[in-house]
CSV table of C-alpha atoms in Angstrom, one decimal:
chain,number,residue,atom,x,y,z
A,1,UNK,CA,-8.8,-1.1,-0.8
A,2,UNK,CA,-7.2,0.6,2.1
A,3,UNK,CA,-8.8,3.7,3.6
A,4,UNK,CA,-7.0,7.0,3.0
A,5,UNK,CA,-6.6,9.9,5.4
A,6,UNK,CA,-10.1,11.2,4.8
A,7,UNK,CA,-11.6,7.9,5.7
A,8,UNK,CA,-12.7,7.0,2.2
A,9,UNK,CA,-11.7,3.9,0.2
A,10,UNK,CA,-9.2,4.0,-2.5
A,11,UNK,CA,-10.9,3.0,-5.7
A,12,UNK,CA,-10.1,1.9,-9.3
A,13,UNK,CA,-6.6,0.7,-8.4
A,14,UNK,CA,-5.0,-2.5,-9.7
A,15,UNK,CA,-6.5,-5.4,-7.8
A,16,UNK,CA,-4.4,-8.5,-7.9
A,17,UNK,CA,-6.7,-11.5,-8.8
A,18,UNK,CA,-3.5,-13.5,-8.1
A,19,UNK,CA,-1.5,-12.0,-5.2
A,20,UNK,CA,2.1,-11.0,-5.9
A,21,UNK,CA,3.1,-13.2,-2.9
A,22,UNK,CA,1.7,-16.2,-4.7
A,23,UNK,CA,3.2,-15.5,-8.1
A,24,UNK,CA,6.6,-15.0,-6.5
A,25,UNK,CA,6.7,-18.8,-6.1
A,26,UNK,CA,6.6,-19.2,-9.9
A,27,UNK,CA,9.4,-16.7,-10.7
A,28,UNK,CA,12.6,-17.7,-12.4
A,29,UNK,CA,15.5,-18.7,-10.0
A,30,UNK,CA,17.9,-17.2,-12.6
A,31,UNK,CA,15.9,-13.9,-13.0
A,32,UNK,CA,14.9,-12.8,-9.6
A,33,UNK,CA,11.3,-11.4,-9.5
A,34,UNK,CA,10.6,-12.3,-13.1
A,35,UNK,CA,7.9,-14.7,-14.2
A,36,UNK,CA,7.2,-16.1,-17.7
A,37,UNK,CA,3.6,-15.7,-18.8
A,38,UNK,CA,1.8,-17.4,-21.7
A,39,UNK,CA,-1.1,-15.2,-23.0
A,40,UNK,CA,-3.7,-17.5,-24.5
A,41,UNK,CA,-5.5,-14.6,-26.2
A,42,UNK,CA,-2.4,-13.2,-27.9
A,43,UNK,CA,-0.7,-16.6,-28.3
A,44,UNK,CA,2.6,-15.5,-27.0
A,45,UNK,CA,5.1,-15.8,-24.2
A,46,UNK,CA,6.6,-12.8,-22.3
A,47,UNK,CA,8.5,-12.3,-19.1
A,48,UNK,CA,7.5,-9.7,-16.6
A,49,UNK,CA,7.5,-8.7,-12.9
A,50,UNK,CA,4.7,-9.8,-10.6
A,51,UNK,CA,3.4,-6.4,-9.8
A,52,UNK,CA,1.1,-5.7,-12.8
A,53,UNK,CA,0.3,-9.1,-14.2
A,54,UNK,CA,-2.8,-10.9,-13.0
A,55,UNK,CA,-4.4,-7.6,-11.9
A,56,UNK,CA,-7.7,-6.0,-13.0
A,57,UNK,CA,-8.4,-2.4,-12.2
A,58,UNK,CA,-11.2,-1.9,-9.6
A,59,UNK,CA,-12.1,-5.6,-9.7
A,60,UNK,CA,-13.0,-5.8,-6.0
A,61,UNK,CA,-14.5,-2.3,-5.7
A,62,UNK,CA,-18.0,-2.2,-4.3
A,63,UNK,CA,-20.1,0.2,-6.5
A,64,UNK,CA,-20.2,3.9,-5.5
A,65,UNK,CA,-22.7,4.5,-2.7
A,66,UNK,CA,-22.3,1.1,-1.2
A,67,UNK,CA,-21.5,0.8,2.5
A,68,UNK,CA,-20.0,-2.7,3.0
A,69,UNK,CA,-19.0,-3.8,6.5
A,70,UNK,CA,-15.7,-5.0,5.2
A,71,UNK,CA,-13.6,-4.4,2.0
A,72,UNK,CA,-12.4,-7.3,-0.1
A,73,UNK,CA,-8.8,-6.3,0.8
A,74,UNK,CA,-9.5,-6.9,4.5
A,75,UNK,CA,-10.9,-10.3,3.7
A,76,UNK,CA,-7.7,-11.2,1.8
A,77,UNK,CA,-5.1,-9.5,4.1
A,78,UNK,CA,-4.3,-12.2,6.6
A,79,UNK,CA,-4.1,-15.1,4.1
A,80,UNK,CA,-2.0,-13.1,1.7
A,81,UNK,CA,0.4,-12.1,4.4
A,82,UNK,CA,0.8,-15.6,5.7
A,83,UNK,CA,1.2,-17.6,2.5
A,84,UNK,CA,4.7,-16.4,1.4
A,85,UNK,CA,6.1,-17.3,4.9
A,86,UNK,CA,4.5,-20.8,4.7
A,87,UNK,CA,5.9,-21.3,1.2
A,88,UNK,CA,9.4,-20.3,2.2
A,89,UNK,CA,9.3,-22.6,5.2
A,90,UNK,CA,8.2,-25.5,3.0
A,91,UNK,CA,11.0,-24.8,0.5
A,92,UNK,CA,13.6,-24.5,3.3
A,93,UNK,CA,12.6,-27.8,4.7
A,94,UNK,CA,12.4,-29.5,1.3
A,95,UNK,CA,8.6,-29.8,1.8
A,96,UNK,CA,9.1,-32.5,4.5
A,97,UNK,CA,6.6,-30.7,6.9
A,98,UNK,CA,3.9,-29.8,4.4
A,99,UNK,CA,1.1,-31.6,6.2
A,100,UNK,CA,1.6,-29.3,9.2
A,101,UNK,CA,0.5,-26.4,6.9
A,102,UNK,CA,-2.2,-28.3,4.9
A,103,UNK,CA,-5.1,-26.4,6.5
A,104,UNK,CA,-3.5,-23.0,5.8
A,105,UNK,CA,-2.6,-24.0,2.2
A,106,UNK,CA,-6.2,-25.2,1.5
A,107,UNK,CA,-7.7,-22.0,3.0
A,108,UNK,CA,-5.4,-20.0,0.8
A,109,UNK,CA,-6.4,-22.1,-2.3
A,110,UNK,CA,-10.0,-21.5,-1.5
A,111,UNK,CA,-9.4,-17.8,-1.3
A,112,UNK,CA,-7.7,-17.8,-4.7
A,113,UNK,CA,-10.6,-19.8,-6.2
A,114,UNK,CA,-13.2,-17.4,-4.7
A,115,UNK,CA,-11.4,-14.3,-5.9
A,116,UNK,CA,-10.8,-15.5,-9.5
A,117,UNK,CA,-12.5,-14.0,-12.5
A,118,UNK,CA,-14.0,-17.4,-13.3
A,119,UNK,CA,-15.7,-17.6,-9.9
A,120,UNK,CA,-17.1,-14.0,-10.4
A,121,UNK,CA,-18.3,-14.8,-13.9
A,122,UNK,CA,-20.0,-18.0,-12.9
A,123,UNK,CA,-21.6,-16.4,-9.9
A,124,UNK,CA,-23.0,-13.5,-11.9
A,125,UNK,CA,-24.3,-15.8,-14.6
A,126,UNK,CA,-26.1,-18.0,-12.0
A,127,UNK,CA,-27.5,-15.0,-10.0
A,128,UNK,CA,-28.8,-13.3,-13.2
A,129,UNK,CA,-30.7,-16.5,-13.9
A,130,UNK,CA,-32.5,-16.7,-10.6
A,131,UNK,CA,-33.0,-13.0,-9.6
A,132,UNK,CA,-34.0,-9.7,-11.0
A,133,UNK,CA,-31.2,-7.6,-9.3
A,134,UNK,CA,-29.8,-4.6,-11.2
A,135,UNK,CA,-26.1,-4.4,-12.1
A,136,UNK,CA,-25.1,-2.6,-8.9
A,137,UNK,CA,-26.8,-5.1,-6.6
A,138,UNK,CA,-25.4,-8.0,-8.7
A,139,UNK,CA,-21.9,-6.7,-8.2
A,140,UNK,CA,-22.5,-6.1,-4.5
A,141,UNK,CA,-23.8,-9.6,-4.0
A,142,UNK,CA,-20.9,-11.1,-6.0
A,143,UNK,CA,-18.2,-9.4,-3.9
A,144,UNK,CA,-20.0,-10.1,-0.6
A,145,UNK,CA,-20.5,-13.8,-1.6
A,146,UNK,CA,-16.8,-14.0,-2.5
A,147,UNK,CA,-16.0,-12.8,1.0
A,148,UNK,CA,-18.4,-15.3,2.5
A,149,UNK,CA,-16.8,-18.1,0.5
A,150,UNK,CA,-13.4,-17.1,1.8
A,151,UNK,CA,-14.7,-16.9,5.4
A,152,UNK,CA,-15.6,-20.6,5.2
A,153,UNK,CA,-12.0,-21.6,5.3
A,154,UNK,CA,-10.9,-24.7,3.3
A,155,UNK,CA,-14.6,-25.7,2.9
A,156,UNK,CA,-15.1,-28.7,0.5
A,157,UNK,CA,-11.3,-28.9,-0.1
A,158,UNK,CA,-11.0,-30.4,3.4
A,159,UNK,CA,-13.2,-33.4,2.3
A,160,UNK,CA,-10.4,-34.7,0.0
A,161,UNK,CA,-7.3,-36.7,0.7
A,162,UNK,CA,-4.2,-34.9,-0.4
A,163,UNK,CA,-0.7,-35.7,-1.6
A,164,UNK,CA,2.2,-33.5,-2.6
A,165,UNK,CA,3.8,-33.9,-6.0
A,166,UNK,CA,7.3,-32.5,-6.5
A,167,UNK,CA,9.7,-31.5,-9.2
A,168,UNK,CA,13.3,-30.2,-8.9
A,169,UNK,CA,13.8,-28.5,-12.2
A,170,UNK,CA,12.7,-24.9,-13.1
A,171,UNK,CA,12.8,-26.0,-16.8
A,172,UNK,CA,10.3,-28.8,-16.0
A,173,UNK,CA,8.2,-27.0,-13.5
A,174,UNK,CA,4.8,-27.0,-11.9
A,175,UNK,CA,2.9,-24.0,-13.5
A,176,UNK,CA,-0.1,-22.1,-12.4
A,177,UNK,CA,-2.8,-20.0,-14.1
A,178,UNK,CA,-5.3,-17.3,-13.4
A,179,UNK,CA,-7.7,-20.1,-12.3
A,180,UNK,CA,-5.2,-21.8,-9.9
A,181,UNK,CA,-7.5,-24.4,-8.3
A,182,UNK,CA,-8.6,-26.9,-10.9
A,183,UNK,CA,-11.2,-29.6,-10.5
A,184,UNK,CA,-10.6,-32.3,-13.2
A,185,UNK,CA,-12.8,-35.3,-13.8
A,186,UNK,CA,-15.7,-36.9,-15.7
A,187,UNK,CA,-18.6,-35.9,-13.6
A,188,UNK,CA,-21.1,-33.6,-15.4
A,189,UNK,CA,-21.6,-31.1,-12.6
A,190,UNK,CA,-19.4,-29.5,-10.0
A,191,UNK,CA,-21.4,-30.9,-7.1
A,192,UNK,CA,-21.2,-34.4,-8.6
A,193,UNK,CA,-17.5,-34.0,-9.2
A,194,UNK,CA,-16.9,-33.4,-5.5
A,195,UNK,CA,-18.2,-36.9,-4.8
A,196,UNK,CA,-16.8,-38.7,-7.8
A,197,UNK,CA,-13.9,-41.2,-7.4
A,198,UNK,CA,-12.4,-40.0,-10.7
A,199,UNK,CA,-12.1,-36.4,-9.7
A,200,UNK,CA,-8.7,-34.8,-9.1
A,201,UNK,CA,-8.2,-31.4,-7.5
A,202,UNK,CA,-5.0,-29.5,-8.1
A,203,UNK,CA,-3.4,-26.5,-6.4
A,204,UNK,CA,0.1,-25.4,-7.4
A,205,UNK,CA,2.0,-24.1,-4.4
A,206,UNK,CA,5.0,-23.0,-6.3
A,207,UNK,CA,7.1,-24.2,-9.3
A,208,UNK,CA,8.5,-27.1,-7.2
A,209,UNK,CA,5.3,-28.5,-5.7
A,210,UNK,CA,1.6,-29.1,-6.3
A,211,UNK,CA,-1.1,-30.4,-4.0
A,212,UNK,CA,-3.3,-33.1,-5.6
A,213,UNK,CA,-6.5,-34.2,-3.9
A,214,UNK,CA,-9.0,-37.0,-4.5
A,215,UNK,CA,-11.6,-39.0,-2.5
A,216,UNK,CA,-9.4,-42.0,-1.8
A,217,UNK,CA,-6.2,-42.2,0.1
A,218,UNK,CA,-2.8,-42.0,-1.7
A,219,UNK,CA,-0.2,-44.7,-1.2
A,220,UNK,CA,2.5,-42.0,-0.8
A,221,UNK,CA,1.7,-38.6,0.7
A,222,UNK,CA,4.7,-37.0,-0.9
A,223,UNK,CA,6.6,-38.1,-4.1
A,224,UNK,CA,8.1,-36.9,-7.3
A,225,UNK,CA,5.8,-36.6,-10.3
A,226,UNK,CA,5.5,-39.8,-12.2
A,227,UNK,CA,6.5,-39.8,-16.0
A,228,UNK,CA,3.9,-37.9,-18.0
A,229,UNK,CA,2.0,-36.5,-14.9
A,230,UNK,CA,3.7,-33.1,-15.0
A,231,UNK,CA,3.0,-32.7,-18.8
A,232,UNK,CA,-0.6,-33.6,-18.2
A,233,UNK,CA,-0.9,-31.1,-15.3
A,234,UNK,CA,0.5,-28.3,-17.4
A,235,UNK,CA,-1.8,-29.2,-20.3
A,236,UNK,CA,-4.8,-29.0,-17.9
A,237,UNK,CA,-3.8,-25.6,-16.6
A,238,UNK,CA,-3.3,-24.3,-20.1
A,239,UNK,CA,-6.9,-25.4,-21.0
A,240,UNK,CA,-8.4,-24.1,-17.7
A,241,UNK,CA,-6.8,-20.7,-17.8
A,242,UNK,CA,-9.0,-17.8,-18.5
A,243,UNK,CA,-6.1,-16.0,-20.2
A,244,UNK,CA,-2.7,-16.3,-18.4
A,245,UNK,CA,-0.4,-19.2,-17.5
A,246,UNK,CA,2.6,-18.5,-15.2
A,247,UNK,CA,5.9,-20.4,-15.2
A,248,UNK,CA,9.5,-19.9,-14.1
A,249,UNK,CA,10.6,-20.8,-17.7
A,250,UNK,CA,9.3,-20.6,-21.2
A,251,UNK,CA,7.8,-24.0,-22.1
A,252,UNK,CA,7.6,-24.6,-25.8
A,253,UNK,CA,5.2,-27.6,-25.5
A,254,UNK,CA,2.5,-25.3,-24.0
A,255,UNK,CA,2.5,-23.1,-27.1
A,256,UNK,CA,2.2,-26.3,-29.3
A,257,UNK,CA,-0.7,-27.6,-27.1
A,258,UNK,CA,-2.6,-24.4,-27.6
A,259,UNK,CA,-2.2,-24.6,-31.4
A,260,UNK,CA,-3.7,-28.1,-31.5
């Protein structure tokens, strides 16, 4: 939400819940700038550019009359600008130097988690249950708390051990979704999951690579996906998506999984 020449804030524009610079890592190598999208609500695949997809109009606007000390865009700007450069370096070096960038990758992942619609919805539901704030103050608090979460850096993600799982084929890719950071496990609550040995945390960097975290060290810090792992990861992201899944290619098995 950049300021215009009169010193006011541009409002009601398309806010990218997933930044274009992130989605570019999931575009098709054979169709530059195009990404395949599976819409869970409409039950269909379509291909599109990264500009309009994953965007909600005015999602990060503070209500009229509010005077925040910082806009959401300012909180996002540095991380959004840095990530595409980091991703390109990783790809150019065949991901051999990924641990040098781990802190930056985790901070970016935490930003994506905090700016997601799921985070907003869960935050609003919790706040409504413990306060009597009106709708305007609830929205103010949700956006400010999102910024606070981003300001903490990697946060709890830094408490996990991480490995990098890799694939070489855009027809057998890592995918992502509108909820790009997934906590998968058997613990009944989020806080318990963060301490549980069965918990796995996933963050897709691009279609070639996904960070996987857990509470115990990995035997190999970087390796190709084992048989069945990538199919399972894609199934998890399909189920965890609020609406959209993003891929460099159309994957028929995802549509079949959704019909089950």
